[in-house]
PDB file of C-alpha atoms in Angstrom:
ATOM      1  CA  MET A   1      31.639  11.533  -6.823  1.00  0.00           C
ATOM      2  CA  GLY A   2      27.453  11.051  -5.942  1.00  0.00           C
ATOM      3  CA  TRP A   3      26.943  14.664  -4.276  1.00  0.00           C
ATOM      4  CA  VAL A   4      27.117  17.640  -6.822  1.00  0.00           C
ATOM      5  CA  ASP A   5      30.565  18.966  -5.906  1.00  0.00           C
ATOM      6  CA  ALA A   6      30.868  21.832  -8.288  1.00  0.00           C
ATOM      7  CA  GLY A   7      31.989  25.305  -6.622  1.00  0.00           C
ATOM      8  CA  ARG A   8      32.937  23.403  -3.445  1.00  0.00           C
ATOM      9  CA  LYS A   9      37.082  22.630  -1.904  1.00  0.00           C
ATOM     10  CA  PRO A  10      38.494  19.511  -2.479  1.00  0.00           C
ATOM     11  CA  GLY A  11      37.217  16.903   0.339  1.00  0.00           C
ATOM     12  CA  ARG A  12      34.041  19.241   1.082  1.00  0.00           C
ATOM     13  CA  ALA A  13      31.171  17.921  -0.731  1.00  0.00           C
ATOM     14  CA  GLY A  14      28.127  19.925  -1.469  1.00  0.00           C
ATOM     15  CA  LEU A  15      24.840  18.821  -0.381  1.00  0.00           C
ATOM     16  CA  LYS A  16      22.608  18.934  -3.507  1.00  0.00           C
ATOM     17  CA  TRP A  17      21.465  15.749  -4.843  1.00  0.00           C
ATOM     18  CA  ALA A  18      22.599  14.218  -7.787  1.00  0.00           C
ATOM     19  CA  ASP A  19      20.685  12.838 -10.587  1.00  0.00           C
ATOM     20  CA  ALA A  20      22.033   9.386 -10.437  1.00  0.00           C
ATOM     21  CA  ASP A  21      21.372   9.312  -6.510  1.00  0.00           C
ATOM     22  CA  VAL A  22      17.229  10.533  -6.890  1.00  0.00           C
ATOM     23  CA  ASN A  23      16.694   8.140  -9.809  1.00  0.00           C
ATOM     24  CA  ALA A  24      19.169   5.341  -7.472  1.00  0.00           C
ATOM     25  CA  ALA A  25      16.656   5.888  -4.581  1.00  0.00           C
ATOM     26  CA  ALA A  26      13.312   6.946  -6.543  1.00  0.00           C
ATOM     27  CA  ALA A  27      13.798   3.504  -9.069  1.00  0.00           C
ATOM     28  CA  VAL A  28      14.790   0.997  -6.213  1.00  0.00           C
ATOM     29  CA  CYS A  29      11.895   2.110  -4.174  1.00  0.00           C
ATOM     30  CA  ALA A  30       9.424   1.396  -6.995  1.00  0.00           C
ATOM     31  CA  ALA A  31      11.105  -1.941  -8.146  1.00  0.00           C
ATOM     32  CA  GLN A  32      10.516  -3.254  -4.648  1.00  0.00           C
ATOM     33  CA  LEU A  33       7.358  -2.220  -4.438  1.00  0.00           C
ATOM     34  CA  PRO A  34       5.689  -5.180  -6.716  1.00  0.00           C
ATOM     35  CA  VAL A  35       7.492  -7.608  -4.682  1.00  0.00           C
ATOM     36  CA  VAL A  36       6.468  -6.555  -1.808  1.00  0.00           C
ATOM     37  CA  GLY A  37       2.778  -7.117  -3.855  1.00  0.00           C
ATOM     38  CA  ALA A  38       3.018 -10.509  -4.817  1.00  0.00           C
ATOM     39  CA  LEU A  39       4.903 -11.305  -1.172  1.00  0.00           C
ATOM     40  CA  LEU A  40       1.633 -10.083   0.383  1.00  0.00           C
ATOM     41  CA  TRP A  41      -0.597 -11.874  -2.066  1.00  0.00           C
ATOM     42  CA  LEU A  42       1.552 -14.623  -1.244  1.00  0.00           C
ATOM     43  CA  GLY A  43       0.785 -14.749   2.696  1.00  0.00           C
ATOM     44  CA  THR A  44      -2.882 -14.763   2.241  1.00  0.00           C
ATOM     45  CA  LEU A  45      -3.843 -17.461  -0.106  1.00  0.00           C
ATOM     46  CA  ASN A  46      -5.128 -20.234   2.948  1.00  0.00           C
ATOM     47  CA  ASP A  47      -6.483 -16.867   4.799  1.00  0.00           C
ATOM     48  CA  ASP A  48     -10.188 -16.021   4.335  1.00  0.00           C
ATOM     49  CA  PRO A  49     -11.220 -13.399   1.600  1.00  0.00           C
ATOM     50  CA  TYR A  50     -14.890 -12.968   2.684  1.00  0.00           C
ATOM     51  CA  GLY A  51     -16.089 -12.686  -0.466  1.00  0.00           C
ATOM     52  CA  ALA A  52     -12.887 -10.620  -2.018  1.00  0.00           C
ATOM     53  CA  ALA A  53     -12.214 -12.053  -5.561  1.00  0.00           C
ATOM     54  CA  TYR A  54     -10.408 -10.498  -8.331  1.00  0.00           C
ATOM     55  CA  GLY A  55     -10.845  -7.658 -10.095  1.00  0.00           C
ATOM     56  CA  SER A  56     -12.414  -7.704 -13.693  1.00  0.00           C
ATOM     57  CA  SER A  57     -10.298  -8.264 -17.141  1.00  0.00           C
ATOM     58  CA  PHE A  58     -11.237  -4.139 -17.220  1.00  0.00           C
ATOM     59  CA  GLY A  59      -9.706  -3.139 -14.163  1.00  0.00           C
ATOM     60  CA  LEU A  60      -6.869  -5.237 -14.400  1.00  0.00           C
ATOM     61  CA  ALA A  61      -5.687  -3.835 -17.979  1.00  0.00           C
ATOM     62  CA  CYS A  62      -6.282  -0.717 -15.743  1.00  0.00           C
ATOM     63  CA  LEU A  63      -4.003  -1.650 -13.480  1.00  0.00           C
ATOM     64  CA  LEU A  64      -1.485  -3.097 -15.608  1.00  0.00           C
ATOM     65  CA  LEU A  65      -1.451   0.023 -18.150  1.00  0.00           C
ATOM     66  CA  PHE A  66      -1.047   2.739 -15.360  1.00  0.00           C
ATOM     67  CA  ALA A  67       1.263   1.007 -12.382  1.00  0.00           C
ATOM     68  CA  PRO A  68       4.431   2.260 -14.240  1.00  0.00           C
ATOM     69  CA  LEU A  69       3.139   5.459 -13.756  1.00  0.00           C
ATOM     70  CA  LEU A  70       1.713   5.065 -10.453  1.00  0.00           C
ATOM     71  CA  LEU A  71       5.201   2.934  -9.295  1.00  0.00           C
ATOM     72  CA  TRP A  72       7.140   6.159 -11.071  1.00  0.00           C
ATOM     73  CA  VAL A  73       5.094   8.648  -8.492  1.00  0.00           C
ATOM     74  CA  LEU A  74       5.485   6.654  -5.660  1.00  0.00           C
ATOM     75  CA  GLY A  75       9.167   6.316  -5.800  1.00  0.00           C
ATOM     76  CA  GLN A  76       9.594   9.938  -6.528  1.00  0.00           C
ATOM     77  CA  LEU A  77       7.816  11.067  -3.330  1.00  0.00           C
ATOM     78  CA  HIS A  78       9.780   8.239  -1.647  1.00  0.00           C
ATOM     79  CA  ALA A  79      12.847   9.224  -2.980  1.00  0.00           C
ATOM     80  CA  ALA A  80      11.694  13.330  -2.134  1.00  0.00           C
ATOM     81  CA  VAL A  81      10.237  12.810   1.761  1.00  0.00           C
ATOM     82  CA  HIS A  82      12.658   9.543   3.145  1.00  0.00           C
ATOM     83  CA  THR A  83      15.776   8.134   1.629  1.00  0.00           C
ATOM     84  CA  MET A  84      17.046  11.155  -0.060  1.00  0.00           C
ATOM     85  CA  PRO A  85      16.585  13.628   3.255  1.00  0.00           C
ATOM     86  CA  ALA A  86      18.015  10.922   5.760  1.00  0.00           C
ATOM     87  CA  ALA A  87      21.291  10.952   2.598  1.00  0.00           C
ATOM     88  CA  THR A  88      21.884  14.480   3.744  1.00  0.00           C
ATOM     89  CA  LEU A  89      21.445  13.666   6.772  1.00  0.00           C
ATOM     90  CA  ALA A  90      24.178  11.426   6.927  1.00  0.00           C
ATOM     91  CA  ARG A  91      26.624  13.528   5.056  1.00  0.00           C
ATOM     92  CA  LEU A  92      26.342  16.338   7.570  1.00  0.00           C
ATOM     93  CA  THR A  93      26.449  13.790  10.234  1.00  0.00           C
ATOM     94  CA  VAL A  94      30.518  12.086   8.733  1.00  0.00           C
ATOM     95  CA  ARG A  95      31.471  15.944   8.266  1.00  0.00           C
ATOM     96  CA  ARG A  96      31.183  15.926  12.327  1.00  0.00           C
ATOM     97  CA  ALA A  97      31.826  12.785  13.751  1.00  0.00           C
ATOM     98  CA  GLY A  98      33.380  10.874  10.606  1.00  0.00           C
ATOM     99  CA  GLY A  99      32.510   7.116   9.640  1.00  0.00           C
ATOM    100  CA  ARG A 100      31.058   5.598   6.802  1.00  0.00           C
ATOM    101  CA  GLU A 101      28.662   7.455   5.491  1.00  0.00           C
ATOM    102  CA  TRP A 102      26.330   4.493   3.846  1.00  0.00           C
ATOM    103  CA  CYS A 103      26.155   3.241   7.274  1.00  0.00           C
ATOM    104  CA  TRP A 104      25.010   6.727   8.844  1.00  0.00           C
ATOM    105  CA  HIS A 105      22.563   6.888   5.928  1.00  0.00           C
ATOM    106  CA  LEU A 106      20.622   3.581   7.443  1.00  0.00           C
ATOM    107  CA  VAL A 107      20.332   5.257  10.966  1.00  0.00           C
ATOM    108  CA  PHE A 108      18.725   7.955   9.452  1.00  0.00           C
ATOM    109  CA  ILE A 109      16.376   6.124   7.463  1.00  0.00           C
ATOM    110  CA  GLY A 110      15.138   4.762  10.666  1.00  0.00           C
ATOM    111  CA  VAL A 111      15.071   7.362  12.488  1.00  0.00           C
ATOM    112  CA  LEU A 112      13.140   9.695   9.478  1.00  0.00           C
ATOM    113  CA  GLY A 113      11.050   6.451   9.271  1.00  0.00           C
ATOM    114  CA  ALA A 114       9.832   6.691  13.505  1.00  0.00           C
ATOM    115  CA  LEU A 115       9.252   9.917  12.824  1.00  0.00           C
ATOM    116  CA  TRP A 116       6.867   9.360   9.195  1.00  0.00           C
ATOM    117  CA  SER A 117       5.156   6.725  11.544  1.00  0.00           C
ATOM    118  CA  VAL A 118       4.379   9.268  14.423  1.00  0.00           C
ATOM    119  CA  VAL A 119       2.948  11.048  11.833  1.00  0.00           C
ATOM    120  CA  GLY A 120       0.977   8.476  10.325  1.00  0.00           C
ATOM    121  CA  ALA A 121      -0.084   6.860  13.630  1.00  0.00           C
ATOM    122  CA  ALA A 122      -1.656  10.691  14.868  1.00  0.00           C
ATOM    123  CA  VAL A 123      -3.693  11.138  11.354  1.00  0.00           C
ATOM    124  CA  GLY A 124      -4.404   7.601  10.435  1.00  0.00           C
ATOM    125  CA  GLY A 125      -4.486   5.582  13.348  1.00  0.00           C
ATOM    126  CA  TRP A 126      -1.944   2.784  12.577  1.00  0.00           C
ATOM    127  CA  SER A 127      -0.414   1.008  15.304  1.00  0.00           C
ATOM    128  CA  PHE A 128       2.782   3.293  15.071  1.00  0.00           C
ATOM    129  CA  LEU A 129       6.015   0.002  15.951  1.00  0.00           C
ATOM    130  CA  ALA A 130       4.581  -1.989  13.229  1.00  0.00           C
ATOM    131  CA  GLY A 131       4.347   1.722  11.005  1.00  0.00           C
ATOM    132  CA  ALA A 132       7.860   2.555  12.016  1.00  0.00           C
ATOM    133  CA  LEU A 133       8.919  -1.115  10.923  1.00  0.00           C
ATOM    134  CA  TRP A 134       7.434  -1.514   7.733  1.00  0.00           C
ATOM    135  CA  ILE A 135       8.548   2.314   6.576  1.00  0.00           C
ATOM    136  CA  VAL A 136      12.350   1.952   7.284  1.00  0.00           C
ATOM    137  CA  ALA A 137      12.320  -1.916   5.720  1.00  0.00           C
ATOM    138  CA  ILE A 138      10.690  -0.260   2.770  1.00  0.00           C
ATOM    139  CA  GLY A 139      13.876   2.168   2.706  1.00  0.00           C
ATOM    140  CA  VAL A 140      16.699   0.128   2.888  1.00  0.00           C
ATOM    141  CA  LEU A 141      17.464  -1.236   0.178  1.00  0.00           C
ATOM    142  CA  PRO A 142      16.973   2.252  -1.534  1.00  0.00           C
ATOM    143  CA  ALA A 143      20.049   3.347   0.811  1.00  0.00           C
ATOM    144  CA  LEU A 144      21.965   0.661  -0.325  1.00  0.00           C
ATOM    145  CA  GLY A 145      20.901   1.546  -4.459  1.00  0.00           C
ATOM    146  CA  VAL A 146      22.208   4.987  -3.536  1.00  0.00           C
ATOM    147  CA  ALA A 147      25.164   4.035  -1.852  1.00  0.00           C
ATOM    148  CA  TYR A 148      26.024   1.029  -4.979  1.00  0.00           C
ATOM    149  CA  VAL A 149      25.537   3.853  -7.375  1.00  0.00           C
ATOM    150  CA  ARG A 150      27.672   6.241  -5.805  1.00  0.00           C
ATOM    151  CA  GLY A 151      30.459   3.907  -5.482  1.00  0.00           C
ATOM    152  CA  ARG A 152      30.101   2.604  -9.088  1.00  0.00           C
ATOM    153  CA  THR A 153      30.627   6.242  -9.703  1.00  0.00           C
ATOM    154  CA  ARG A 154      33.849   6.456  -8.103  1.00  0.00           C
ATOM    155  CA  THR A 155      35.015   3.540  -9.649  1.00  0.00           C
ATOM    156  CA  THR A 156      34.300   4.156 -12.953  1.00  0.00           C
ATOM    157  CA  GLY A 157      34.324   8.344 -12.986  1.00  0.00           C
ATOM    158  CA  ARG A 158      31.031   8.490 -13.592  1.00  0.00           C
ATOM    159  CA  ALA A 159      27.102   8.361 -12.770  1.00  0.00           C
ATOM    160  CA  PRO A 160      25.103   5.346 -14.248  1.00  0.00           C
ATOM    161  CA  ARG A 161      22.491   7.290 -16.970  1.00  0.00           C
ATOM    162  CA  GLY A 162      18.861   7.364 -15.673  1.00  0.00           C
ATOM    163  CA  ARG A 163      17.396   5.191 -17.780  1.00  0.00           C
ATOM    164  CA  ARG A 164      19.641   2.428 -17.257  1.00  0.00           C
ATOM    165  CA  ILE A 165      18.770   2.213 -13.513  1.00  0.00           C
ATOM    166  CA  TRP A 166      15.466   2.050 -13.910  1.00  0.00           C
ATOM    167  CA  LEU A 167      15.261  -0.392 -16.753  1.00  0.00           C
ATOM    168  CA  ALA A 168      17.187  -2.560 -14.372  1.00  0.00           C
ATOM    169  CA  SER A 169      15.393  -2.000 -11.798  1.00  0.00           C
ATOM    170  CA  ALA A 170      11.909  -2.605 -13.498  1.00  0.00           C
ATOM    171  CA  LEU A 171      13.398  -5.769 -15.279  1.00  0.00           C
ATOM    172  CA  GLY A 172      15.066  -7.350 -11.559  1.00  0.00           C
ATOM    173  CA  SER A 173      11.535  -6.295 -10.307  1.00  0.00           C
ATOM    174  CA  THR A 174       8.908  -8.044 -12.627  1.00  0.00           C
ATOM    175  CA  GLY A 175      11.676 -11.314 -12.475  1.00  0.00           C
ATOM    176  CA  LEU A 176      11.343 -11.074  -8.652  1.00  0.00           C
ATOM    177  CA  SER A 177       7.807 -10.671  -9.046  1.00  0.00           C
ATOM    178  CA  VAL A 178       6.980 -13.306 -11.364  1.00  0.00           C
ATOM    179  CA  VAL A 179       9.472 -15.685  -9.557  1.00  0.00           C
ATOM    180  CA  VAL A 180       7.161 -14.767  -6.537  1.00  0.00           C
ATOM    181  CA  LEU A 181       3.885 -15.631  -8.252  1.00  0.00           C
ATOM    182  CA  VAL A 182       4.933 -19.216 -10.324  1.00  0.00           C
ATOM    183  CA  ALA A 183       6.204 -20.521  -6.470  1.00  0.00           C
ATOM    184  CA  GLY A 184       2.884 -19.311  -4.636  1.00  0.00           C
ATOM    185  CA  THR A 185       1.000 -20.806  -7.864  1.00  0.00           C
ATOM    186  CA  VAL A 186       2.931 -24.107  -7.782  1.00  0.00           C
ATOM    187  CA  ALA A 187       2.504 -24.277  -3.888  1.00  0.00           C
ATOM    188  CA  GLN A 188      -1.535 -23.683  -3.848  1.00  0.00           C
ATOM    189  CA  SER A 189      -1.611 -26.228  -6.736  1.00  0.00           C
ATOM    190  CA  THR A 190       0.049 -29.293  -5.300  1.00  0.00           C
ATOM    191  CA  GLY A 191      -1.277 -28.654  -2.148  1.00  0.00           C
ATOM    192  CA  LEU A 192       2.360 -27.039  -0.208  1.00  0.00           C
ATOM    193  CA  ILE A 193      -0.391 -24.239   0.929  1.00  0.00           C
ATOM    194  CA  LYS A 194      -3.750 -25.476   1.662  1.00  0.00           C
ATOM    195  CA  GLU A 195      -6.285 -22.962   0.559  1.00  0.00           C
ATOM    196  CA  TYR A 196      -8.464 -21.119   2.968  1.00  0.00           C
ATOM    197  CA  GLU A 197     -11.440 -23.901   4.171  1.00  0.00           C
ATOM    198  CA  PRO A 198     -14.422 -22.611   6.836  1.00  0.00           C
ATOM    199  CA  PRO A 199     -14.806 -23.820   9.561  1.00  0.00           C
ATOM    200  CA  LYS A 200     -17.843 -26.005  10.655  1.00  0.00           C
ATOM    201  CA  LEU A 201     -19.548 -25.194  13.082  1.00  0.00           C
ATOM    202  CA  SER A 202     -23.343 -26.526  14.795  1.00  0.00           C
ATOM    203  CA  ALA A 203     -25.489 -24.709  16.276  1.00  0.00           C
ATOM    204  CA  GLY A 204     -24.625 -25.414  19.793  1.00  0.00           C
ATOM    205  CA  GLU A 205     -21.635 -24.000  19.108  1.00  0.00           C
ATOM    206  CA  LEU A 206     -22.636 -21.107  17.173  1.00  0.00           C
ATOM    207  CA  ALA A 207     -24.950 -19.951  20.248  1.00  0.00           C
ATOM    208  CA  GLY A 208     -23.786 -17.343  22.307  1.00  0.00           C
ATOM    209  CA  VAL A 209     -22.212 -13.821  22.134  1.00  0.00           C
ATOM    210  CA  TRP A 210     -20.755 -12.044  19.672  1.00  0.00           C
ATOM    211  CA  ARG A 211     -18.831  -8.861  19.278  1.00  0.00           C
ATOM    212  CA  GLY A 212     -17.753  -6.787  16.127  1.00  0.00           C
ATOM    213  CA  GLY A 213     -16.999  -2.569  15.899  1.00  0.00           C
ATOM    214  CA  HIS A 214     -18.533   0.240  16.914  1.00  0.00           C
ATOM    215  CA  GLY A 215     -20.160  -1.836  20.297  1.00  0.00           C
ATOM    216  CA  ALA A 216     -22.394  -4.375  17.752  1.00  0.00           C
ATOM    217  CA  VAL A 217     -23.495  -7.056  20.331  1.00  0.00           C
ATOM    218  CA  LEU A 218     -25.403 -10.138  18.858  1.00  0.00           C
ATOM    219  CA  ARG A 219     -26.489 -12.918  21.180  1.00  0.00           C
ATOM    220  CA  LEU A 220     -27.644 -15.950  19.717  1.00  0.00           C
ATOM    221  CA  GLY A 221     -29.741 -18.344  22.425  1.00  0.00           C
ATOM    222  CA  THR A 222     -29.415 -21.828  22.192  1.00  0.00           C
ATOM    223  CA  GLY A 223     -33.523 -21.995  20.865  1.00  0.00           C
ATOM    224  CA  GLY A 224     -33.482 -19.799  17.914  1.00  0.00           C
ATOM    225  CA  ARG A 225     -33.776 -17.156  20.280  1.00  0.00           C
ATOM    226  CA  ALA A 226     -31.337 -13.794  19.124  1.00  0.00           C
ATOM    227  CA  ALA A 227     -30.636 -10.471  20.500  1.00  0.00           C
ATOM    228  CA  LEU A 228     -29.281  -7.729  18.880  1.00  0.00           C
ATOM    229  CA  THR A 229     -26.906  -4.259  20.034  1.00  0.00           C
ATOM    230  CA  LYS A 230     -26.341  -1.840  17.730  1.00  0.00           C
ATOM    231  CA  VAL A 231     -25.716  -4.729  14.759  1.00  0.00           C
ATOM    232  CA  ALA A 232     -25.548  -4.086  11.064  1.00  0.00           C
ATOM    233  CA  ALA A 233     -28.526  -5.834   9.146  1.00  0.00           C
ATOM    234  CA  GLU A 234     -30.068  -6.119   5.042  1.00  0.00           C
ATOM    235  CA  PRO A 235     -32.493  -3.354   4.832  1.00  0.00           C
ATOM    236  CA  GLY A 236     -35.812  -3.756   3.518  1.00  0.00           C
ATOM    237  CA  HIS A 237     -36.614  -4.512  -0.316  1.00  0.00           C
ATOM    238  CA  HIS A 238     -32.905  -4.050  -1.208  1.00  0.00           C
ATOM    239  CA  GLU A 239     -31.117  -5.460  -4.211  1.00  0.00           C
ATOM    240  CA  PRO A 240     -28.547  -7.723  -4.180  1.00  0.00           C
ATOM    241  CA  MET A 241     -24.772  -6.688  -4.028  1.00  0.00           C
ATOM    242  CA  THR A 242     -26.296  -2.993  -2.416  1.00  0.00           C
ATOM    243  CA  THR A 243     -23.912  -0.736  -0.072  1.00  0.00           C
ATOM    244  CA  GLU A 244     -27.168   0.081   1.673  1.00  0.00           C
ATOM    245  CA  PHE A 245     -27.511  -1.692   4.863  1.00  0.00           C
ATOM    246  CA  MET A 246     -29.400  -0.269   8.498  1.00  0.00           C
ATOM    247  CA  VAL A 247     -27.858  -0.645  12.095  1.00  0.00           C
ATOM    248  CA  CYS A 248     -30.765  -2.640  14.361  1.00  0.00           C
ATOM    249  CA  GLY A 249     -31.430  -3.492  18.530  1.00  0.00           C
ATOM    250  CA  GLY A 250     -33.989  -5.422  18.991  1.00  0.00           C
ATOM    251  CA  THR A 251     -34.695  -9.143  19.667  1.00  0.00           C
ATOM    252  CA  GLY A 252     -36.007 -11.632  16.652  1.00  0.00           C
ATOM    253  CA  THR A 253     -34.804 -15.612  15.575  1.00  0.00           C
ATOM    254  CA  TRP A 254     -31.875 -17.164  13.813  1.00  0.00           C
ATOM    255  CA  PHE A 255     -31.269 -20.490  11.837  1.00  0.00           C
ATOM    256  CA  LEU A 256     -28.150 -22.209  10.751  1.00  0.00           C
ATOM    257  CA  ASP A 257     -28.305 -22.119   6.976  1.00  0.00           C
ATOM    258  CA  THR A 258     -26.028 -24.543   5.672  1.00  0.00           C
ATOM    259  CA  ASP A 259     -26.682 -24.602   1.912  1.00  0.00           C
ATOM    260  CA  GLY A 260     -26.514 -21.046   1.535  1.00  0.00           C
ATOM    261  CA  ALA A 261     -30.156 -20.614   0.184  1.00  0.00           C
ATOM    262  CA  HIS A 262     -30.155 -17.582   2.012  1.00  0.00           C
ATOM    263  CA  ASP A 263     -27.081 -15.816   0.831  1.00  0.00           C
ATOM    264  CA  HIS A 264     -28.103 -12.951  -1.440  1.00  0.00           C
ATOM    265  CA  TYR A 265     -24.465 -12.686  -2.777  1.00  0.00           C
ATOM    266  CA  SER A 266     -23.937 -16.128  -3.828  1.00  0.00           C
ATOM    267  CA  VAL A 267     -25.653 -19.033  -6.334  1.00  0.00           C
ATOM    268  CA  ASN A 268     -28.052 -21.285  -3.737  1.00  0.00           C
ATOM    269  CA  GLY A 269     -26.519 -24.915  -3.683  1.00  0.00           C
ATOM    270  CA  PRO A 270     -24.442 -27.044  -1.105  1.00  0.00           C
ATOM    271  CA  GLU A 271     -20.757 -26.258  -2.226  1.00  0.00           C
ATOM    272  CA  GLU A 272     -22.259 -22.417  -0.425  1.00  0.00           C
ATOM    273  CA  ARG A 273     -20.563 -21.273   3.015  1.00  0.00           C
ATOM    274  CA  ASP A 274     -22.486 -22.214   5.887  1.00  0.00           C
ATOM    275  CA  GLY A 275     -24.074 -18.726   7.806  1.00  0.00           C
ATOM    276  CA  VAL A 276     -26.395 -17.411  10.888  1.00  0.00           C
ATOM    277  CA  VAL A 277     -29.871 -16.254   8.989  1.00  0.00           C
ATOM    278  CA  VAL A 278     -31.142 -13.386  11.885  1.00  0.00           C
ATOM    279  CA  THR A 279     -34.347 -12.068  12.074  1.00  0.00           C
ATOM    280  CA  VAL A 280     -35.718  -8.984  13.875  1.00  0.00           C
ATOM    281  CA  PRO A 281     -39.171  -7.656  12.875  1.00  0.00           C
ATOM    282  CA  GLY A 282     -38.562  -3.939  12.186  1.00  0.00           C
ATOM    283  CA  CYS A 283     -35.042  -4.677  10.965  1.00  0.00           C
ATOM    284  CA  GLY A 284     -35.167  -4.370   7.414  1.00  0.00           C
ATOM    285  CA  ASP A 285     -34.719  -8.568   5.535  1.00  0.00           C
ATOM    286  CA  ALA A 286     -33.684 -11.638   7.123  1.00  0.00           C
ATOM    287  CA  THR A 287     -29.292 -11.023   7.457  1.00  0.00           C
ATOM    288  CA  PHE A 288     -27.403 -13.911   6.298  1.00  0.00           C
ATOM    289  CA  TRP A 289     -23.926 -13.847   8.664  1.00  0.00           C
ATOM    290  CA  THR A 290     -21.619 -16.320   6.435  1.00  0.00           C
ATOM    291  CA  ILE A 291     -19.136 -18.017   8.993  1.00  0.00           C
ATOM    292  CA  GLY A 292     -15.990 -17.732   8.867  1.00  0.00           C
ATOM    293  CA  GLY A 293     -12.332 -17.411  10.713  1.00  0.00           C
ATOM    294  CA  SER A 294     -11.107 -20.567  11.719  1.00  0.00           C
ATOM    295  CA  GLU A 295     -11.926 -23.489  14.220  1.00  0.00           C
ATOM    296  CA  ASP A 296     -10.428 -22.028  17.243  1.00  0.00           C
ATOM    297  CA  GLU A 297     -11.210 -17.870  16.532  1.00  0.00           C
ATOM    298  CA  PRO A 298     -14.536 -18.435  14.646  1.00  0.00           C
ATOM    299  CA  GLU A 299     -15.882 -15.222  12.947  1.00  0.00           C
ATOM    300  CA  LEU A 300     -19.725 -14.472  11.354  1.00  0.00           C
ATOM    301  CA  TYR A 301     -19.595 -11.120   8.601  1.00  0.00           C
ATOM    302  CA  VAL A 302     -21.799 -10.199   6.201  1.00  0.00           C
ATOM    303  CA  LEU A 303     -20.546  -8.050   3.323  1.00  0.00           C
ATOM    304  CA  PHE A 304     -22.820  -4.996   2.032  1.00  0.00           C
ATOM    305  CA  GLY A 305     -21.726  -4.400  -1.885  1.00  0.00           C
ATOM    306  CA  ASP A 306     -19.363  -4.394  -4.198  1.00  0.00           C
ATOM    307  CA  PRO A 307     -16.842  -8.436  -2.909  1.00  0.00           C
ATOM    308  CA  ASP A 308     -13.749  -6.132  -3.915  1.00  0.00           C
ATOM    309  CA  SER A 309     -14.811  -2.665  -2.058  1.00  0.00           C
ATOM    310  CA  GLY A 310     -17.930  -3.609   0.194  1.00  0.00           C
ATOM    311  CA  ASP A 311     -18.808  -2.576   3.730  1.00  0.00           C
ATOM    312  CA  LEU A 312     -17.342  -5.518   5.501  1.00  0.00           C
ATOM    313  CA  ARG A 313     -19.141  -5.797   9.175  1.00  0.00           C
ATOM    314  CA  ARG A 314     -17.125  -8.491  11.491  1.00  0.00           C
ATOM    315  CA  LEU A 315     -18.325 -10.568  14.893  1.00  0.00           C
ATOM    316  CA  ARG A 316     -15.933 -12.567  17.130  1.00  0.00           C
ATOM    317  CA  ARG A 317     -17.177 -14.250  19.738  1.00  0.00           C
ATOM    318  CA  ASP A 318     -17.274 -12.808  22.951  1.00  0.00           C
TER     319      ASP A 318
END
């Protein structure tokens, strides 16, 4: 059972996917995604948010409204391109080499995960190893879910209904996600997970060479002189929160701002983040580079546009 056997000789199961198998693969995949998201959120509680904020109430409402449909689509897609093709390869291998089908299923989850990671590395430019690990990890539970449903079908003589499979997955996903979110909130409120605090750097500690993407180089001299090469800068006469910026080069001045007076994106005051104000003639307005990172690996960053979707430019000490 678990595979469609109609028209096949005894002991010769067909390769057509059974509805219960597909539902199990899709439902388990969809169920684990919110839990993975909650775990990723837990791991970022003490990271630098780079000015990002939580979404608006309207955005959160839209997310909650469309999340079930999105998860269903993602689950079905994952089942179609990963879990069930690996199941087919496992069945074919068992016919020729023997062994336990669920073990071969996990093997081919790894093989297809590596192949999909090659595609991602070639098209999306991501890390092959990291991509393969993520894809394989996300594929393990759906494969085990298929094995469970097949075992249950053999034991009871009938396959579980799709609605029951999806309901059980939804309840389990919701419960685990709530546990992770509550645990993270409690850990943060009790100090077990410390809230991120940016490093406090003096002007002398800031002096030096800072490099970023696209060949950006910012040299901060000890005498308040600055030299720029392909560095992003605020455009002249701009409105706060604009995504527009200039890419500038030249020489100018800089100073350390410890009260946020030159930060266009925050309310001025001593509680704001320290930053470096860089001014170069012909490069628009003065640009406020916020100090971030850590004491060991400090960064300078500026965010152009909305905190949740703007263009973030970062510089790291050379």
